[in-house]
Amino acid sequence: NGLIQVMNTTADRQLNQLKAVLDSWFQRSVSRRQSFDVLAQLAGPTSGKQCLCVVAEDMLVSSEIAARGGNWEAVSILDSPGPVARCLFGDQLHGLEGEGIPFPDQSYDLVLLEGAIEFLEDDAGFIMECHRVLKPSGQLIIRVPLLKQFSLLNALRRLLGLDGWERGRARKGYQESDLFAILKDGFDIEHVRSWSRFFSVLTETMIQTAIAFIGGGQSAGGYAGDEERTLMNYRRVLRLQNLFCPFGWLARSLDGLLFFTRGYVMAVSARQRAWKARVVPELKDGRSIADAAINTKIGTAGPF
């Protein structure tokens, strides 16, 4: 019993040290601070609200949002979240029950899906679960990678072998129309924001390349039961983050010159309403009316 107590004390001390490292990382990570600013603005005041965040690998921003106030629970869609998840959420972290959220109907005022839904095969089904646990007129916020068909930066990431950072995802990202398609039956989209443009993503790519070079970041959540290894890993990551921090703030300023472009990250805020299946009308050839309007030459009726 004494040995077990010492081991538990050591693990707790390492988790406390890891929490301090993660807090410092958040303060110096321009990309995460930017995500926090946008999501916090969309969420508004959370004090006194019942809130749920759904997390996957990168859960640091969600934990900072939760720290603003309110009664928060967290659900991890990963089988083994690891020490980082325990450090940030502790007993508030739960797993999925099959493919469902393990909480009763109409439990929450706010549900935050921060970098999580792209991991799910049945994203539309999970949106139904979010609708179920939200109170009437509750708020759903989703942050996802914005899918760009043609991007030099995406090609560069593939060339550098950074595809491994996206392992486990069911899809690379979403366009606005994709999110509308899975939300249209039970939500009204109120706000759409995009950020993190060329210079910010280029800087983040440099940071990820450096982290991969030193062997850090193999698992953003750490390894279950391996607090010491995770702590050493994130200390190395923090040193690199300190080095690149000035470049990150410069990149964020330079992004302002590209205000006319869409960012590489997108968030939507949607309001819950009564669930009603909406069927998008299609023409006989299978195209939607929107597609036909876009791709048909004005003054001709041939395609119809």
mmCIF file with all atom_site columns, N, CA, C and O in Angstrom, residues 30-40 42 61 114 141-146 148 192-198 200-201 252 255 258 261-268:
data_model
loop_
_atom_site.group_PDB
_atom_site.id
_atom_site.type_symbol
_atom_site.label_atom_id
_atom_site.label_alt_id
_atom_site.label_comp_id
_atom_site.label_asym_id
_atom_site.label_entity_id
_atom_site.label_seq_id
_atom_site.pdbx_PDB_ins_code
_atom_site.Cartn_x
_atom_site.Cartn_y
_atom_site.Cartn_z
_atom_site.occupancy
_atom_site.B_iso_or_equiv
_atom_site.pdbx_formal_charge
_atom_site.auth_seq_id
_atom_site.auth_comp_id
_atom_site.auth_asym_id
_atom_site.auth_atom_id
_atom_site.pdbx_PDB_model_num
ATOM 1   N N  . VAL A 1 30  ? 0.746   31.017 -30.617 1.00 0.00 ? 30  VAL A N  1
ATOM 2   C CA . VAL A 1 30  ? -0.093  32.023 -31.268 1.00 0.00 ? 30  VAL A CA 1
ATOM 3   C C  . VAL A 1 30  ? -1.331  31.383 -31.887 1.00 0.00 ? 30  VAL A C  1
ATOM 4   O O  . VAL A 1 30  ? -2.436  31.929 -31.811 1.00 0.00 ? 30  VAL A O  1
ATOM 5   N N  . SER A 1 31  ? -1.180  30.210 -32.494 1.00 0.00 ? 31  SER A N  1
ATOM 6   C CA . SER A 1 31  ? -2.313  29.563 -33.150 1.00 0.00 ? 31  SER A CA 1
ATOM 7   C C  . SER A 1 31  ? -3.397  29.195 -32.139 1.00 0.00 ? 31  SER A C  1
ATOM 8   O O  . SER A 1 31  ? -4.592  29.365 -32.402 1.00 0.00 ? 31  SER A O  1
ATOM 9   N N  . ARG A 1 32  ? -2.988  28.695 -30.970 1.00 0.00 ? 32  ARG A N  1
ATOM 10  C CA . ARG A 1 32  ? -3.976  28.322 -29.953 1.00 0.00 ? 32  ARG A CA 1
ATOM 11  C C  . ARG A 1 32  ? -4.609  29.541 -29.304 1.00 0.00 ? 32  ARG A C  1
ATOM 12  O O  . ARG A 1 32  ? -5.791  29.541 -28.989 1.00 0.00 ? 32  ARG A O  1
ATOM 13  N N  . ARG A 1 33  ? -3.835  30.591 -29.104 1.00 0.00 ? 33  ARG A N  1
ATOM 14  C CA . ARG A 1 33  ? -4.405  31.821 -28.563 1.00 0.00 ? 33  ARG A CA 1
ATOM 15  C C  . ARG A 1 33  ? -5.427  32.412 -29.524 1.00 0.00 ? 33  ARG A C  1
ATOM 16  O O  . ARG A 1 33  ? -6.467  32.935 -29.120 1.00 0.00 ? 33  ARG A O  1
ATOM 17  N N  . GLN A 1 34  ? -5.139  32.316 -30.817 1.00 0.00 ? 34  GLN A N  1
ATOM 18  C CA . GLN A 1 34  ? -6.067  32.835 -31.814 1.00 0.00 ? 34  GLN A CA 1
ATOM 19  C C  . GLN A 1 34  ? -7.356  32.019 -31.824 1.00 0.00 ? 34  GLN A C  1
ATOM 20  O O  . GLN A 1 34  ? -8.461  32.577 -31.882 1.00 0.00 ? 34  GLN A O  1
ATOM 21  N N  . SER A 1 35  ? -7.236  30.699 -31.745 1.00 0.00 ? 35  SER A N  1
ATOM 22  C CA . SER A 1 35  ? -8.426  29.850 -31.678 1.00 0.00 ? 35  SER A CA 1
ATOM 23  C C  . SER A 1 35  ? -9.224  30.161 -30.424 1.00 0.00 ? 35  SER A C  1
ATOM 24  O O  . SER A 1 35  ? -10.459 30.233 -30.454 1.00 0.00 ? 35  SER A O  1
ATOM 25  N N  . PHE A 1 36  ? -8.533  30.338 -29.305 1.00 0.00 ? 36  PHE A N  1
ATOM 26  C CA . PHE A 1 36  ? -9.208  30.669 -28.055 1.00 0.00 ? 36  PHE A CA 1
ATOM 27  C C  . PHE A 1 36  ? -9.993  31.977 -28.193 1.00 0.00 ? 36  PHE A C  1
ATOM 28  O O  . PHE A 1 36  ? -11.156 32.070 -27.759 1.00 0.00 ? 36  PHE A O  1
ATOM 29  N N  . ASP A 1 37  ? -9.386  32.992 -28.776 1.00 0.00 ? 37  ASP A N  1
ATOM 30  C CA . ASP A 1 37  ? -10.053 34.291 -28.914 1.00 0.00 ? 37  ASP A CA 1
ATOM 31  C C  . ASP A 1 37  ? -11.348 34.165 -29.705 1.00 0.00 ? 37  ASP A C  1
ATOM 32  O O  . ASP A 1 37  ? -12.388 34.731 -29.320 1.00 0.00 ? 37  ASP A O  1
ATOM 33  N N  . VAL A 1 38  ? -11.302 33.434 -30.825 1.00 0.00 ? 38  VAL A N  1
ATOM 34  C CA . VAL A 1 38  ? -12.492 33.292 -31.664 1.00 0.00 ? 38  VAL A CA 1
ATOM 35  C C  . VAL A 1 38  ? -13.571 32.484 -30.940 1.00 0.00 ? 38  VAL A C  1
ATOM 36  O O  . VAL A 1 38  ? -14.751 32.875 -30.890 1.00 0.00 ? 38  VAL A O  1
ATOM 37  N N  . LEU A 1 39  ? -13.200 31.350 -30.362 1.00 0.00 ? 39  LEU A N  1
ATOM 38  C CA . LEU A 1 39  ? -14.186 30.483 -29.720 1.00 0.00 ? 39  LEU A CA 1
ATOM 39  C C  . LEU A 1 39  ? -14.785 31.133 -28.475 1.00 0.00 ? 39  LEU A C  1
ATOM 40  O O  . LEU A 1 39  ? -15.981 30.985 -28.204 1.00 0.00 ? 39  LEU A O  1
ATOM 41  N N  . ALA A 1 40  ? -13.968 31.852 -27.721 1.00 0.00 ? 40  ALA A N  1
ATOM 42  C CA . ALA A 1 40  ? -14.479 32.540 -26.540 1.00 0.00 ? 40  ALA A CA 1
ATOM 43  C C  . ALA A 1 40  ? -15.478 33.620 -26.933 1.00 0.00 ? 40  ALA A C  1
ATOM 44  O O  . ALA A 1 40  ? -16.497 33.818 -26.253 1.00 0.00 ? 40  ALA A O  1
ATOM 45  N N  . LEU A 1 42  ? -17.372 33.576 -29.646 1.00 0.00 ? 42  LEU A N  1
ATOM 46  C CA . LEU A 1 42  ? -18.591 32.909 -30.092 1.00 0.00 ? 42  LEU A CA 1
ATOM 47  C C  . LEU A 1 42  ? -19.396 32.367 -28.913 1.00 0.00 ? 42  LEU A C  1
ATOM 48  O O  . LEU A 1 42  ? -20.626 32.425 -28.909 1.00 0.00 ? 42  LEU A O  1
ATOM 49  N N  . VAL A 1 61  ? -7.062  24.178 -25.960 1.00 0.00 ? 61  VAL A N  1
ATOM 50  C CA . VAL A 1 61  ? -7.939  25.336 -26.113 1.00 0.00 ? 61  VAL A CA 1
ATOM 51  C C  . VAL A 1 61  ? -9.265  25.100 -25.395 1.00 0.00 ? 61  VAL A C  1
ATOM 52  O O  . VAL A 1 61  ? -9.799  25.992 -24.725 1.00 0.00 ? 61  VAL A O  1
ATOM 53  N N  . GLU A 1 114 ? -14.337 20.955 -30.409 1.00 0.00 ? 114 GLU A N  1
ATOM 54  C CA . GLU A 1 114 ? -13.128 21.693 -30.755 1.00 0.00 ? 114 GLU A CA 1
ATOM 55  C C  . GLU A 1 114 ? -12.075 20.724 -31.291 1.00 0.00 ? 114 GLU A C  1
ATOM 56  O O  . GLU A 1 114 ? -11.417 20.018 -30.546 1.00 0.00 ? 114 GLU A O  1
ATOM 57  N N  . ILE A 1 141 ? -21.052 24.924 -30.884 1.00 0.00 ? 141 ILE A N  1
ATOM 58  C CA . ILE A 1 141 ? -19.905 25.545 -31.554 1.00 0.00 ? 141 ILE A CA 1
ATOM 59  C C  . ILE A 1 141 ? -19.000 24.438 -32.059 1.00 0.00 ? 141 ILE A C  1
ATOM 60  O O  . ILE A 1 141 ? -18.653 23.513 -31.317 1.00 0.00 ? 141 ILE A O  1
ATOM 61  N N  . ILE A 1 142 ? -18.628 24.526 -33.331 1.00 0.00 ? 142 ILE A N  1
ATOM 62  C CA . ILE A 1 142 ? -17.773 23.515 -33.951 1.00 0.00 ? 142 ILE A CA 1
ATOM 63  C C  . ILE A 1 142 ? -16.566 24.203 -34.564 1.00 0.00 ? 142 ILE A C  1
ATOM 64  O O  . ILE A 1 142 ? -16.709 25.162 -35.331 1.00 0.00 ? 142 ILE A O  1
ATOM 65  N N  . ARG A 1 143 ? -15.368 23.729 -34.205 1.00 0.00 ? 143 ARG A N  1
ATOM 66  C CA . ARG A 1 143 ? -14.138 24.215 -34.833 1.00 0.00 ? 143 ARG A CA 1
ATOM 67  C C  . ARG A 1 143 ? -13.514 23.081 -35.629 1.00 0.00 ? 143 ARG A C  1
ATOM 68  O O  . ARG A 1 143 ? -13.302 21.988 -35.118 1.00 0.00 ? 143 ARG A O  1
ATOM 69  N N  . VAL A 1 144 ? -13.249 23.347 -36.918 1.00 0.00 ? 144 VAL A N  1
ATOM 70  C CA . VAL A 1 144 ? -12.731 22.315 -37.819 1.00 0.00 ? 144 VAL A CA 1
ATOM 71  C C  . VAL A 1 144 ? -11.664 22.916 -38.729 1.00 0.00 ? 144 VAL A C  1
ATOM 72  O O  . VAL A 1 144 ? -11.594 24.141 -38.912 1.00 0.00 ? 144 VAL A O  1
ATOM 73  N N  . PRO A 1 145 ? -10.809 22.068 -39.324 1.00 0.00 ? 145 PRO A N  1
ATOM 74  C CA . PRO A 1 145 ? -9.938  22.563 -40.399 1.00 0.00 ? 145 PRO A CA 1
ATOM 75  C C  . PRO A 1 145 ? -10.787 22.940 -41.608 1.00 0.00 ? 145 PRO A C  1
ATOM 76  O O  . PRO A 1 145 ? -11.737 22.228 -41.958 1.00 0.00 ? 145 PRO A O  1
ATOM 77  N N  . LEU A 1 146 ? -10.489 24.053 -42.222 1.00 0.00 ? 146 LEU A N  1
ATOM 78  C CA . LEU A 1 146 ? -11.207 24.483 -43.419 1.00 0.00 ? 146 LEU A CA 1
ATOM 79  C C  . LEU A 1 146 ? -10.570 23.801 -44.624 1.00 0.00 ? 146 LEU A C  1
ATOM 80  O O  . LEU A 1 146 ? -9.372  23.963 -44.879 1.00 0.00 ? 146 LEU A O  1
ATOM 81  N N  . LYS A 1 148 ? -9.378  23.135 -48.150 1.00 0.00 ? 148 LYS A N  1
ATOM 82  C CA . LYS A 1 148 ? -9.025  23.877 -49.353 1.00 0.00 ? 148 LYS A CA 1
ATOM 83  C C  . LYS A 1 148 ? -8.545  22.896 -50.404 1.00 0.00 ? 148 LYS A C  1
ATOM 84  O O  . LYS A 1 148 ? -7.612  22.122 -50.159 1.00 0.00 ? 148 LYS A O  1
ATOM 85  N N  . VAL A 1 192 ? -20.229 32.314 -38.770 1.00 0.00 ? 192 VAL A N  1
ATOM 86  C CA . VAL A 1 192 ? -19.152 31.525 -39.378 1.00 0.00 ? 192 VAL A CA 1
ATOM 87  C C  . VAL A 1 192 ? -17.892 32.376 -39.362 1.00 0.00 ? 192 VAL A C  1
ATOM 88  O O  . VAL A 1 192 ? -17.905 33.524 -39.818 1.00 0.00 ? 192 VAL A O  1
ATOM 89  N N  . ARG A 1 193 ? -16.821 31.836 -38.807 1.00 0.00 ? 193 ARG A N  1
ATOM 90  C CA . ARG A 1 193 ? -15.558 32.566 -38.745 1.00 0.00 ? 193 ARG A CA 1
ATOM 91  C C  . ARG A 1 193 ? -14.443 31.693 -39.307 1.00 0.00 ? 193 ARG A C  1
ATOM 92  O O  . ARG A 1 193 ? -14.454 30.469 -39.134 1.00 0.00 ? 193 ARG A O  1
ATOM 93  N N  . SER A 1 194 ? -13.485 32.317 -39.968 1.00 0.00 ? 194 SER A N  1
ATOM 94  C CA . SER A 1 194 ? -12.280 31.599 -40.386 1.00 0.00 ? 194 SER A CA 1
ATOM 95  C C  . SER A 1 194 ? -11.066 32.440 -40.021 1.00 0.00 ? 194 SER A C  1
ATOM 96  O O  . SER A 1 194 ? -11.126 33.675 -40.014 1.00 0.00 ? 194 SER A O  1
ATOM 97  N N  . TRP A 1 195 ? -9.960  31.783 -39.720 1.00 0.00 ? 195 TRP A N  1
ATOM 98  C CA . TRP A 1 195 ? -8.748  32.476 -39.328 1.00 0.00 ? 195 TRP A CA 1
ATOM 99  C C  . TRP A 1 195 ? -7.548  31.589 -39.634 1.00 0.00 ? 195 TRP A C  1
ATOM 100 O O  . TRP A 1 195 ? -7.694  30.521 -40.221 1.00 0.00 ? 195 TRP A O  1
ATOM 101 N N  . SER A 1 196 ? -6.368  32.027 -39.215 1.00 0.00 ? 196 SER A N  1
ATOM 102 C CA . SER A 1 196 ? -5.119  31.306 -39.448 1.00 0.00 ? 196 SER A CA 1
ATOM 103 C C  . SER A 1 196 ? -4.851  31.190 -40.947 1.00 0.00 ? 196 SER A C  1
ATOM 104 O O  . SER A 1 196 ? -5.039  30.148 -41.567 1.00 0.00 ? 196 SER A O  1
ATOM 105 N N  . ARG A 1 197 ? -4.352  32.294 -41.503 1.00 0.00 ? 197 ARG A N  1
ATOM 106 C CA . ARG A 1 197 ? -4.107  32.339 -42.937 1.00 0.00 ? 197 ARG A CA 1
ATOM 107 C C  . ARG A 1 197 ? -2.673  31.915 -43.264 1.00 0.00 ? 197 ARG A C  1
ATOM 108 O O  . ARG A 1 197 ? -2.025  31.279 -42.451 1.00 0.00 ? 197 ARG A O  1
ATOM 109 N N  . PHE A 1 198 ? -2.215  32.246 -44.445 1.00 0.00 ? 198 PHE A N  1
ATOM 110 C CA . PHE A 1 198 ? -0.987  31.662 -44.996 1.00 0.00 ? 198 PHE A CA 1
ATOM 111 C C  . PHE A 1 198 ? 0.200   31.763 -44.045 1.00 0.00 ? 198 PHE A C  1
ATOM 112 O O  . PHE A 1 198 ? 0.877   30.768 -43.764 1.00 0.00 ? 198 PHE A O  1
ATOM 113 N N  . SER A 1 200 ? 0.469   32.353 -40.807 1.00 0.00 ? 200 SER A N  1
ATOM 114 C CA . SER A 1 200 ? 0.323   31.619 -39.552 1.00 0.00 ? 200 SER A CA 1
ATOM 115 C C  . SER A 1 200 ? 0.482   30.122 -39.757 1.00 0.00 ? 200 SER A C  1
ATOM 116 O O  . SER A 1 200 ? 1.146   29.442 -38.965 1.00 0.00 ? 200 SER A O  1
ATOM 117 N N  . VAL A 1 201 ? -0.104  29.607 -40.829 1.00 0.00 ? 201 VAL A N  1
ATOM 118 C CA . VAL A 1 201 ? 0.002   28.174 -41.083 1.00 0.00 ? 201 VAL A CA 1
ATOM 119 C C  . VAL A 1 201 ? 1.427   27.805 -41.470 1.00 0.00 ? 201 VAL A C  1
ATOM 120 O O  . VAL A 1 201 ? 1.936   26.738 -41.090 1.00 0.00 ? 201 VAL A O  1
ATOM 121 N N  . ARG A 1 252 ? 0.945   36.366 -37.475 1.00 0.00 ? 252 ARG A N  1
ATOM 122 C CA . ARG A 1 252 ? -0.452  36.771 -37.252 1.00 0.00 ? 252 ARG A CA 1
ATOM 123 C C  . ARG A 1 252 ? -0.686  38.183 -37.776 1.00 0.00 ? 252 ARG A C  1
ATOM 124 O O  . ARG A 1 252 ? -1.740  38.480 -38.340 1.00 0.00 ? 252 ARG A O  1
ATOM 125 N N  . ASP A 1 255 ? -0.833  38.086 -41.555 1.00 0.00 ? 255 ASP A N  1
ATOM 126 C CA . ASP A 1 255 ? -2.105  37.538 -42.031 1.00 0.00 ? 255 ASP A CA 1
ATOM 127 C C  . ASP A 1 255 ? -3.128  38.633 -42.288 1.00 0.00 ? 255 ASP A C  1
ATOM 128 O O  . ASP A 1 255 ? -4.037  38.463 -43.112 1.00 0.00 ? 255 ASP A O  1
ATOM 129 N N  . LEU A 1 258 ? -3.840  39.584 -45.731 1.00 0.00 ? 258 LEU A N  1
ATOM 130 C CA . LEU A 1 258 ? -4.589  38.628 -46.553 1.00 0.00 ? 258 LEU A CA 1
ATOM 131 C C  . LEU A 1 258 ? -6.034  38.531 -46.086 1.00 0.00 ? 258 LEU A C  1
ATOM 132 O O  . LEU A 1 258 ? -6.644  37.466 -46.131 1.00 0.00 ? 258 LEU A O  1
ATOM 133 N N  . THR A 1 261 ? -8.817  36.639 -48.018 1.00 0.00 ? 261 THR A N  1
ATOM 134 C CA . THR A 1 261 ? -8.781  35.186 -48.217 1.00 0.00 ? 261 THR A CA 1
ATOM 135 C C  . THR A 1 261 ? -9.401  34.481 -47.024 1.00 0.00 ? 261 THR A C  1
ATOM 136 O O  . THR A 1 261 ? -9.524  35.045 -45.933 1.00 0.00 ? 261 THR A O  1
ATOM 137 N N  . ARG A 1 262 ? -9.795  33.214 -47.238 1.00 0.00 ? 262 ARG A N  1
ATOM 138 C CA . ARG A 1 262 ? -10.299 32.397 -46.145 1.00 0.00 ? 262 ARG A CA 1
ATOM 139 C C  . ARG A 1 262 ? -9.133  31.786 -45.388 1.00 0.00 ? 262 ARG A C  1
ATOM 140 O O  . ARG A 1 262 ? -8.111  31.445 -45.965 1.00 0.00 ? 262 ARG A O  1
ATOM 141 N N  . GLY A 1 263 ? -9.301  31.630 -44.082 1.00 0.00 ? 263 GLY A N  1
ATOM 142 C CA . GLY A 1 263 ? -8.273  31.011 -43.269 1.00 0.00 ? 263 GLY A CA 1
ATOM 143 C C  . GLY A 1 263 ? -8.273  29.501 -43.428 1.00 0.00 ? 263 GLY A C  1
ATOM 144 O O  . GLY A 1 263 ? -9.072  28.924 -44.161 1.00 0.00 ? 263 GLY A O  1
ATOM 145 N N  . TYR A 1 264 ? -7.361  28.858 -42.709 1.00 0.00 ? 264 TYR A N  1
ATOM 146 C CA . TYR A 1 264 ? -7.249  27.409 -42.753 1.00 0.00 ? 264 TYR A CA 1
ATOM 147 C C  . TYR A 1 264 ? -8.002  26.733 -41.607 1.00 0.00 ? 264 TYR A C  1
ATOM 148 O O  . TYR A 1 264 ? -8.027  25.511 -41.512 1.00 0.00 ? 264 TYR A O  1
ATOM 149 N N  . VAL A 1 265 ? -8.604  27.536 -40.738 1.00 0.00 ? 265 VAL A N  1
ATOM 150 C CA . VAL A 1 265 ? -9.397  27.020 -39.625 1.00 0.00 ? 265 VAL A CA 1
ATOM 151 C C  . VAL A 1 265 ? -10.748 27.734 -39.647 1.00 0.00 ? 265 VAL A C  1
ATOM 152 O O  . VAL A 1 265 ? -10.818 28.943 -39.926 1.00 0.00 ? 265 VAL A O  1
ATOM 153 N N  . MET A 1 266 ? -11.811 26.991 -39.353 1.00 0.00 ? 266 MET A N  1
ATOM 154 C CA . MET A 1 266 ? -13.155 27.560 -39.406 1.00 0.00 ? 266 MET A CA 1
ATOM 155 C C  . MET A 1 266 ? -13.931 27.151 -38.162 1.00 0.00 ? 266 MET A C  1
ATOM 156 O O  . MET A 1 266 ? -13.765 26.039 -37.635 1.00 0.00 ? 266 MET A O  1
ATOM 157 N N  . ALA A 1 267 ? -14.785 28.039 -37.700 1.00 0.00 ? 267 ALA A N  1
ATOM 158 C CA . ALA A 1 267 ? -15.690 27.730 -36.601 1.00 0.00 ? 267 ALA A CA 1
ATOM 159 C C  . ALA A 1 267 ? -17.078 28.234 -36.953 1.00 0.00 ? 267 ALA A C  1
ATOM 160 O O  . ALA A 1 267 ? -17.222 29.292 -37.579 1.00 0.00 ? 267 ALA A O  1
ATOM 161 N N  . VAL A 1 268 ? -18.082 27.474 -36.563 1.00 0.00 ? 268 VAL A N  1
ATOM 162 C CA . VAL A 1 268 ? -19.465 27.902 -36.727 1.00 0.00 ? 268 VAL A CA 1
ATOM 163 C C  . VAL A 1 268 ? -20.149 27.867 -35.368 1.00 0.00 ? 268 VAL A C  1
ATOM 164 O O  . VAL A 1 268 ? -19.847 27.013 -34.522 1.00 0.00 ? 268 VAL A O  1
#
